[in-house]
Amino acid sequence: VLRPSPTVTLAILTKNEIGGIRKIVPQIPRREFEAILAIDGASIDGSAELMQELDIPVFQQLSPGLGSAMMQARHQCKTTHLVYFHPDGNESVQDAARIATLLRSGSDFVVASRMLPGGRNEEDGQWLRFRKWGNWFFIAAANFFFSQTGQKLTDVTNGLRGISVELFDRMQLTSKDLTLDYQMCIRALKLGVIVKEFPTIEEPRIDGSTHFRSIPTGIAELRLLWSELQRNRRVRP
Ligand SMILES: Nc1nc2c(ncn2[C@@H]2O[C@H](COP(=O)(O)OP(=O)(O)OP(=O)(O)O)[C@@H](O)[C@H]2O)c(=O)[nH]1
Ligand SMILES: [Mg+2]
């Protein structure tokens, strides 16, 4: 099959993230992407206006939830591939560019991993690492229940990732909240798609506050895992 040569959109997701945007967005190596856009979740701090000043087309989110924003980015995307980026300070703009490069060289799905050797999770160095321990559980469960090829993923919840639009559509994703990241990884395993990972260093957020508290997030991820177990056979090709 002849495929068009890959083109990549950088999709920036923002909700009241003005401090991070001010520092991070000007550092984005925009030449690495054919297109750039932002989906804004009804920010009230001027995030959307600042993005527009920085020459980035902003689309107001039509329905709530981080997953909905990611799906809307897919619908606005006119390229063959898509990279998701969150300008709150957690993520490196160089790693976003690296994802674009990996997509261009043939990967269908690339996830920046905080758990691979050389990577770092924002909790590393702390004594209590509830989020990281939760992540370990969700990673182990995904690999145990869904891996078709023997591939073992090392990070299933990091939002810094890129995917081909074709694969995104083939995954038939349904999560409207932040569990969409986990659902994408599970669907990749179910479909037997190779997930390309590389180590990434997660820095602390710059400003503002988290949108996702640990316990409700953990419960949402558990529910997602449960529903993926229920529909285990439905997505297989
Ligand atoms: N468009 C849109 N963006 C969102 C929504 N919720 C969160 N975001 C953005 O998605 C990114 C991830 O949210 P965070 O609150 O940083 O989540 P996190 O990285 O798990 O938590 P921190 O450790 O606090 O950084 C940030 O850039 C947010 O601004 C939403 O509903 N819509
Ligand atoms: Mg963050």
CSV table of C-alpha atoms in Angstrom, one decimal, residues 115-204:
chain,number,residue,atom,x,y,z
A,115,MET,CA,9.9,4.8,33.5
A,116,LEU,CA,12.5,3.6,31.0
A,117,PRO,CA,16.2,3.9,32.2
A,118,GLY,CA,17.2,7.5,31.7
A,119,GLY,CA,13.7,8.8,32.2
A,120,ARG,CA,12.2,10.4,35.3
A,121,ASN,CA,8.8,10.6,36.9
A,122,GLU,CA,8.0,13.8,38.8
A,123,GLU,CA,7.7,11.8,42.0
A,124,ASP,CA,11.1,10.2,41.7
A,125,GLY,CA,13.2,11.1,44.7
A,126,GLN,CA,10.2,11.4,47.0
A,127,TRP,CA,9.6,8.8,49.7
A,128,LEU,CA,5.9,8.3,48.9
A,129,ARG,CA,5.2,7.9,45.2
A,130,PHE,CA,1.5,7.1,45.0
A,131,ARG,CA,1.1,8.2,41.4
A,132,LYS,CA,4.1,6.1,40.3
A,133,TRP,CA,2.9,3.1,42.3
A,134,GLY,CA,-0.5,3.5,40.7
A,135,ASN,CA,1.1,3.7,37.3
A,136,TRP,CA,3.1,0.5,37.9
A,137,PHE,CA,-0.1,-1.3,38.6
A,138,PHE,CA,-1.9,0.0,35.5
A,139,ILE,CA,1.2,-0.8,33.3
A,140,ALA,CA,1.4,-4.3,34.7
A,141,ALA,CA,-2.3,-4.9,34.2
A,142,ALA,CA,-2.2,-3.6,30.6
A,143,ASN,CA,0.8,-5.8,29.7
A,144,PHE,CA,-0.7,-8.9,31.5
A,145,PHE,CA,-4.2,-8.7,30.1
A,146,PHE,CA,-3.7,-7.2,26.6
A,147,SER,CA,-0.3,-7.7,25.2
A,148,GLN,CA,-0.6,-9.8,22.0
A,149,THR,CA,3.0,-9.6,20.8
A,150,GLY,CA,4.9,-10.1,24.0
A,151,GLN,CA,5.7,-6.4,24.0
A,152,LYS,CA,5.8,-4.9,27.5
A,153,LEU,CA,5.0,-1.2,27.8
A,154,THR,CA,6.7,0.9,30.5
A,155,ASP,CA,4.4,3.9,30.7
A,156,VAL,CA,0.7,3.9,29.7
A,157,THR,CA,-0.5,7.2,31.1
A,158,ASN,CA,2.0,9.8,30.0
A,159,GLY,CA,0.2,12.3,27.8
A,160,LEU,CA,3.3,13.2,25.7
A,161,ARG,CA,2.8,10.9,22.7
A,162,GLY,CA,2.2,10.8,19.0
A,163,ILE,CA,0.1,8.7,16.7
A,164,SER,CA,-1.0,8.3,13.1
A,165,VAL,CA,-4.5,9.5,12.5
A,166,GLU,CA,-5.2,6.2,10.8
A,167,LEU,CA,-4.4,4.2,13.9
A,168,PHE,CA,-6.2,6.7,16.2
A,169,ASP,CA,-9.4,6.0,14.2
A,170,ARG,CA,-8.8,2.3,14.1
A,171,MET,CA,-8.6,2.3,17.9
A,172,GLN,CA,-12.3,3.3,18.1
A,173,LEU,CA,-11.6,5.3,21.3
A,174,THR,CA,-14.4,6.2,23.7
A,175,SER,CA,-12.9,7.7,26.8
A,176,LYS,CA,-13.8,11.4,27.2
A,177,ASP,CA,-11.7,12.0,30.3
A,178,LEU,CA,-8.0,11.7,31.0
A,179,THR,CA,-8.3,7.9,30.8
A,180,LEU,CA,-8.1,8.2,27.0
A,181,ASP,CA,-4.3,8.0,27.3
A,182,TYR,CA,-4.6,4.6,29.0
A,183,GLN,CA,-7.2,3.4,26.6
A,184,MET,CA,-4.9,4.3,23.6
A,185,CYS,CA,-2.2,2.1,25.1
A,186,ILE,CA,-4.6,-0.8,25.8
A,187,ARG,CA,-6.0,-0.6,22.3
A,188,ALA,CA,-2.5,-0.6,20.8
A,189,LEU,CA,-1.8,-3.8,22.7
A,190,LYS,CA,-5.1,-5.3,21.7
A,191,LEU,CA,-4.4,-4.5,18.1
A,192,GLY,CA,-0.8,-5.9,18.3
A,193,VAL,CA,0.6,-2.5,17.2
A,194,ILE,CA,4.2,-1.9,18.2
A,195,VAL,CA,4.4,1.1,20.6
A,196,LYS,CA,7.7,3.0,20.2
A,197,GLU,CA,8.9,4.3,23.6
A,198,PHE,CA,11.9,6.4,24.5
A,199,PRO,CA,12.9,7.8,28.0
A,200,THR,CA,11.7,11.3,28.9
A,201,ILE,CA,12.3,13.4,32.0
A,202,GLU,CA,9.2,14.8,33.6
A,203,GLU,CA,9.8,18.2,35.2
A,204,PRO,CA,7.5,19.8,37.8
